[in-house]
CSV table of C-alpha atoms in Angstrom, one decimal:
chain,number,residue,atom,x,y,z
A,1,MET,CA,77.0,121.1,93.1
A,2,ASN,CA,75.7,117.6,93.0
A,3,LYS,CA,73.7,118.1,89.9
A,4,THR,CA,76.6,119.8,88.1
A,5,PHE,CA,78.9,117.0,89.1
A,6,ARG,CA,76.5,114.4,87.8
A,7,TYR,CA,76.2,116.3,84.5
A,8,VAL,CA,80.0,116.5,84.2
A,9,GLN,CA,80.3,112.8,84.9
A,10,SER,CA,77.7,112.0,82.3
A,11,TYR,CA,79.4,114.2,79.7
A,12,LEU,CA,82.8,112.6,80.3
A,13,ILE,CA,81.3,109.1,79.9
A,14,LEU,CA,79.1,110.0,76.9
A,15,GLY,CA,81.8,112.2,75.2
A,16,LEU,CA,84.5,109.5,75.4
A,17,PRO,CA,83.3,107.6,72.3
A,18,LEU,CA,83.4,110.9,70.3
A,19,VAL,CA,86.9,111.5,71.6
A,20,ILE,CA,88.0,108.0,70.5
A,21,ALA,CA,86.3,108.4,67.2
A,22,LEU,CA,88.2,111.6,66.4
A,23,MET,CA,91.5,110.0,67.5
A,24,VAL,CA,90.9,107.0,65.3
A,25,TRP,CA,89.8,109.2,62.4
A,26,ASN,CA,92.9,111.5,62.7
A,27,THR,CA,95.1,108.4,62.8
A,28,ILE,CA,93.7,107.0,59.6
A,29,TYR,CA,93.5,110.4,57.8
A,30,THR,CA,95.6,113.5,58.3
A,31,GLN,CA,93.9,116.8,58.8
A,32,GLU,CA,94.9,118.0,55.3
A,33,GLU,CA,93.3,114.9,53.8
A,34,ILE,CA,90.1,115.5,55.6
A,35,PHE,CA,89.9,119.2,54.7
A,36,SER,CA,90.9,118.5,51.1
A,37,HIS,CA,87.7,116.5,50.7
A,38,ASN,CA,84.8,118.4,49.2
A,39,SER,CA,82.2,117.2,51.7
A,40,ILE,CA,81.1,120.1,53.9
A,41,ILE,CA,79.4,117.7,56.3
A,42,GLN,CA,82.7,116.0,56.8
A,43,LYS,CA,84.5,119.3,57.6
A,44,ILE,CA,81.7,120.4,60.0
A,45,LEU,CA,81.7,117.0,61.7
A,46,PHE,CA,85.5,117.1,62.1
A,47,ASN,CA,85.4,120.6,63.5
A,48,ALA,CA,82.7,119.7,65.9
A,49,LEU,CA,84.7,116.7,67.1
A,50,VAL,CA,87.8,118.9,67.6
A,51,VAL,CA,85.8,121.4,69.7
A,52,ASN,CA,84.4,118.4,71.7
A,53,ILE,CA,87.8,117.0,72.4
A,54,PHE,CA,89.1,120.3,73.8
A,55,ALA,CA,86.0,120.7,75.9
A,56,TRP,CA,86.2,117.1,77.1
A,57,PHE,CA,89.9,117.5,78.0
A,58,ILE,CA,89.3,120.7,80.0
A,59,THR,CA,86.3,119.0,81.7
A,60,LEU,CA,88.4,116.0,82.6
A,61,ILE,CA,91.1,118.2,84.2
A,62,ALA,CA,88.5,120.0,86.3
A,63,PHE,CA,86.9,116.6,87.2
A,64,LEU,CA,90.2,115.1,88.3
A,65,ILE,CA,91.1,118.1,90.4
A,66,THR,CA,87.6,118.0,92.0
A,67,LEU,CA,88.1,114.3,92.8
A,68,VAL,CA,91.3,115.1,94.7
A,69,ALA,CA,90.0,118.2,96.4
A,70,CYS,CA,86.4,117.3,97.3
A,71,PRO,CA,85.9,114.3,99.6
A,72,SER,CA,82.1,113.9,98.8
A,73,ALA,CA,82.7,113.9,95.1
A,74,ARG,CA,85.5,111.4,95.5
A,75,GLU,CA,83.4,109.1,97.6
A,76,LYS,CA,80.5,109.1,95.1
A,77,THR,CA,82.7,108.4,92.1
A,78,LEU,CA,85.4,106.2,93.4
A,79,MET,CA,83.3,104.0,95.6
A,80,ARG,CA,81.6,102.6,92.5
A,81,LEU,CA,84.9,102.3,90.7
A,82,ALA,CA,86.6,100.5,93.6
A,83,ASN,CA,83.5,98.3,94.1
A,84,LEU,CA,83.1,99.5,97.7
A,85,LYS,CA,79.8,98.4,99.1
A,86,GLU,CA,78.8,99.6,102.6
A,87,ARG,CA,75.1,98.8,102.8
A,88,ASP,CA,75.2,97.8,106.4
A,89,GLU,CA,77.6,97.5,109.4
A,90,ARG,CA,79.1,94.1,108.4
A,91,GLU,CA,80.1,95.5,104.9
A,92,GLU,CA,81.5,98.6,106.6
A,93,TYR,CA,83.6,96.3,108.9
A,94,ILE,CA,84.7,94.3,105.8
A,95,THR,CA,85.7,97.5,104.0
A,96,GLY,CA,87.6,98.7,107.0
A,97,LYS,CA,89.6,95.5,107.4
A,98,ALA,CA,90.3,95.3,103.6
A,99,SER,CA,91.3,98.9,103.5
A,100,ARG,CA,93.7,98.4,106.4
A,101,ALA,CA,95.3,95.4,104.7
A,102,THR,CA,95.5,97.3,101.4
A,103,TYR,CA,97.0,100.4,103.0
A,104,LEU,CA,99.7,98.4,104.8
A,105,SER,CA,100.4,96.3,101.7
A,106,MET,CA,100.7,99.5,99.5
A,107,ILE,CA,103.1,101.1,101.9
A,108,SER,CA,105.3,98.1,102.0
A,109,VAL,CA,105.4,97.8,98.2
A,110,MET,CA,106.1,101.5,97.8
A,111,ILE,CA,109.0,101.3,100.4
A,112,LEU,CA,110.4,98.4,98.3
A,113,PHE,CA,110.1,100.4,95.1
A,114,LEU,CA,111.7,103.4,96.8
A,115,PHE,CA,114.6,101.3,97.9
A,116,PHE,CA,115.2,100.1,94.4
A,117,SER,CA,114.9,103.6,93.0
A,118,LEU,CA,117.3,105.0,95.5
A,119,PHE,CA,120.0,102.4,95.7
A,120,SER,CA,122.3,101.1,93.0
A,121,VAL,CA,124.5,98.1,93.0
A,122,ASP,CA,127.5,97.6,90.8
A,123,LEU,CA,129.4,94.4,90.4
A,124,ARG,CA,132.4,94.6,88.0
A,125,LYS,CA,135.6,92.9,87.1
A,126,THR,CA,138.6,95.1,88.0
A,127,PRO,CA,141.6,95.1,85.5
A,128,LYS,CA,144.1,92.3,85.8
A,129,GLU,CA,146.5,92.7,88.6
A,130,ALA,CA,150.2,92.1,88.4
A,131,ASN,CA,149.6,88.4,89.2
A,132,GLY,CA,147.4,88.2,86.0
A,133,GLN,CA,144.1,87.6,87.9
A,134,HIS,CA,140.9,89.5,87.7
A,135,ASN,CA,139.4,90.7,90.8
A,136,LEU,CA,135.8,91.6,91.4
A,137,SER,CA,134.5,94.7,93.0
A,138,ILE,CA,131.1,95.5,94.3
A,139,SER,CA,129.9,99.0,95.0
A,140,LEU,CA,126.8,100.4,96.5
A,141,GLY,CA,125.4,103.8,95.8
A,142,VAL,CA,122.6,106.1,96.9
A,143,HIS,CA,121.1,108.5,94.4
A,144,PHE,CA,118.1,110.8,94.8
A,145,THR,CA,117.0,113.7,92.6
A,146,LEU,CA,113.8,115.6,93.2
A,147,LEU,CA,113.2,116.7,89.6
A,148,ASP,CA,113.4,114.8,86.4
A,149,SER,CA,113.0,117.1,83.4
A,150,PRO,CA,111.4,115.2,80.5
A,151,THR,CA,112.9,115.5,77.0
A,152,ILE,CA,111.2,118.4,75.3
A,153,ASN,CA,112.5,119.6,72.0
A,154,LYS,CA,112.0,123.3,72.4
A,155,THR,CA,111.8,125.1,69.1
A,156,PRO,CA,111.2,128.9,68.9
A,157,ASP,CA,107.6,128.5,67.7
A,158,VAL,CA,106.6,126.4,70.8
A,159,LEU,CA,105.3,128.8,73.4
A,160,PHE,CA,104.2,126.1,76.0
A,161,GLU,CA,104.6,122.3,76.2
A,162,SER,CA,103.8,120.0,79.0
A,163,ARG,CA,104.8,116.4,79.1
A,164,ASP,CA,105.0,113.9,82.0
A,165,ILE,CA,105.3,114.8,85.7
A,166,PRO,CA,108.6,116.7,86.2
A,167,LEU,CA,109.4,114.7,89.4
A,168,SER,CA,111.8,111.8,89.5
A,169,LYS,CA,110.5,108.3,90.1
A,170,SER,CA,111.9,108.3,93.7
A,171,ALA,CA,110.3,111.7,94.4
A,172,ILE,CA,106.9,110.4,93.1
A,173,ILE,CA,107.1,107.2,95.3
A,174,LEU,CA,108.2,109.2,98.3
A,175,PHE,CA,105.3,111.6,97.7
A,176,PHE,CA,102.8,108.8,97.6
A,177,ILE,CA,104.2,107.2,100.8
A,178,CYS,CA,103.9,110.5,102.6
A,179,TRP,CA,100.5,111.2,101.2
A,180,GLN,CA,99.1,107.9,102.3
A,181,LEU,CA,100.6,108.2,105.8
A,182,ALA,CA,99.3,111.8,106.1
A,183,VAL,CA,95.8,111.2,104.8
A,184,PHE,CA,95.4,108.1,107.0
A,185,ASN,CA,96.6,109.8,110.2
A,186,ILE,CA,94.5,112.9,109.6
A,187,THR,CA,91.4,110.9,108.8
A,188,ALA,CA,91.9,108.7,111.9
A,189,ARG,CA,92.4,111.7,114.1
A,190,ARG,CA,89.2,113.3,112.8
A,191,ILE,CA,87.2,110.1,113.3
A,192,LYS,CA,88.6,109.8,116.8
A,193,ASP,CA,87.5,113.4,117.6
A,194,GLU,CA,84.0,112.6,116.4
A,195,ILE,CA,83.6,109.4,118.4
B,1,MET,CA,111.3,93.0,144.6
B,2,TYR,CA,110.5,89.4,145.2
B,3,SER,CA,107.6,90.3,147.5
B,4,LEU,CA,106.1,92.6,144.8
B,5,LEU,CA,106.3,89.7,142.4
B,6,TYR,CA,104.6,87.4,144.9
B,7,ILE,CA,101.8,89.9,145.5
B,8,ALA,CA,101.3,90.4,141.7
B,9,THR,CA,101.0,86.6,141.1
B,10,THR,CA,98.7,86.2,144.1
B,11,ILE,CA,96.4,89.0,142.9
B,12,GLY,CA,96.3,87.3,139.5
B,13,ASP,CA,95.1,84.1,141.0
B,14,ILE,CA,92.4,85.8,143.1
B,15,MET,CA,90.9,88.0,140.3
B,16,PRO,CA,88.6,86.2,137.9
B,17,ARG,CA,90.1,85.8,134.5
B,18,ILE,CA,88.0,87.0,131.5
B,19,GLU,CA,89.0,85.4,128.2
B,20,ASN,CA,89.9,87.9,125.5
B,21,LYS,CA,87.9,86.2,122.9
B,22,LEU,CA,84.4,84.9,123.7
B,23,THR,CA,82.5,82.5,121.6
B,24,ILE,CA,79.0,84.0,121.2
B,25,LYS,CA,76.2,81.9,119.9
B,26,ASN,CA,72.7,83.0,119.0
B,27,ARG,CA,69.2,81.7,118.5
B,28,ILE,CA,68.3,83.9,115.6
B,29,GLN,CA,67.6,81.0,113.2
B,30,GLU,CA,65.3,79.3,115.8
B,31,LEU,CA,63.4,82.6,116.4
B,32,ARG,CA,63.2,83.3,112.7
B,33,ASN,CA,61.7,79.8,112.0
B,34,LYS,CA,59.2,80.3,114.8
B,35,GLU,CA,57.9,83.4,113.1
B,36,ASN,CA,58.0,81.7,109.6
B,37,LEU,CA,60.3,84.4,108.3
B,38,THR,CA,62.9,84.0,105.5
B,39,GLN,CA,66.4,85.5,105.9
B,40,ILE,CA,65.5,88.2,103.4
B,41,ASP,CA,62.4,89.2,105.4
B,42,LEU,CA,64.4,89.5,108.6
B,43,ALA,CA,67.2,91.4,106.8
B,44,ASP,CA,64.7,93.9,105.4
B,45,ALA,CA,63.0,94.3,108.7
B,46,ILE,CA,66.1,95.3,110.6
B,47,GLY,CA,67.8,97.1,107.8
B,48,VAL,CA,70.8,94.9,106.9
B,49,THR,CA,71.7,92.6,104.0
B,50,ARG,CA,70.8,88.9,103.7
B,51,ALA,CA,74.5,88.1,103.8
B,52,THR,CA,74.7,89.8,107.3
B,53,ILE,CA,71.9,87.6,108.6
B,54,ILE,CA,73.6,84.5,107.2
B,55,ALA,CA,76.9,85.5,108.8
B,56,ILE,CA,75.2,86.2,112.2
B,57,GLU,CA,73.3,82.9,112.2
B,58,LYS,CA,76.5,81.0,111.3
B,59,GLY,CA,78.3,82.7,114.1
B,60,SER,CA,81.0,84.1,111.8
B,61,TYR,CA,80.0,87.7,112.5
B,62,ASN,CA,79.0,89.3,115.9
B,63,PRO,CA,76.6,92.2,115.4
B,64,SER,CA,77.1,95.5,117.0
B,65,LEU,CA,75.2,96.5,120.2
B,66,GLU,CA,72.8,98.6,118.1
B,67,LEU,CA,72.0,95.7,115.8
B,68,ALA,CA,71.7,93.3,118.7
B,69,PHE,CA,69.1,95.7,120.3
B,70,ARG,CA,67.3,96.0,117.0
B,71,LEU,CA,67.0,92.2,116.7
B,72,ALA,CA,65.8,92.0,120.3
B,73,LYS,CA,63.2,94.6,119.7
B,74,PHE,CA,62.1,92.9,116.5
B,75,PHE,CA,61.7,89.5,118.2
B,76,GLU,CA,60.2,91.3,121.3
B,77,THR,CA,62.6,89.7,123.6
B,78,ASP,CA,65.9,90.4,125.5
B,79,ILE,CA,69.3,90.4,124.0
B,80,GLU,CA,70.3,87.6,126.4
B,81,THR,CA,67.6,85.4,125.1
B,82,ILE,CA,69.0,85.7,121.6
B,83,PHE,CA,72.7,85.8,122.3
B,84,PHE,CA,74.6,83.7,124.7
B,85,ILE,CA,78.2,82.7,125.5
B,86,ASN,CA,79.2,79.2,124.5
B,87,ARG,CA,80.7,77.6,127.5
B,88,LYS,CA,82.7,74.5,126.6
């Protein structure tokens, strides 16, 4: 598993320039322009890059799912990305304190964002009354939807199309708050049982 | 009720008070210099980073019991010889 994971990581890193190269090439020239060219090497190269991009995309999906599902894989990969150094007890202590502060800060920011996504404020001028004066009205509203269907133009020839996460902003923020609270508490309980 | 309060305050006066936060000092730098060791040498010997040795010597970080025992074992002395409470 470790060796496979390392190979997958290396492929994702080394394959990225080829993915970018194909994207840039396809931006400058359309597929018809590339295939109308007489060069066989160019056509073979283009096809190879297309195969690579699909393989890379599928590998990336599998890698991201593994990161979420597998704690050991997550630790190995994300510790380097997050610059987490735990070479001795002092660095573990620092990581613990910093993680705690980050966790609480993230929860507070997400609660703030959730508030703004749920509540609406409306201040408007009401029509002139009989005395000829405008009055102001302020209204507060609460609005929550779970799903937010993205705009997909479905034509008969499209069999499947996926775009964006189908959850609303409020639902995503609420999900992240619940996820953070759940993971923290479950992990803390597990550590408590070990000690 | 008044008598209970009186008993509680009296017990509080009899029992020795232990401060919640102790200022712990150490003689690590002194012991290290005696052995002609650099901070890196000591750090490698006990399995920590040089930054940890610096922090312990400065007093900004108190080591765990395990690390304190490792230091004592390394310097072939007791923990109490290395670490002491700073009484003002």
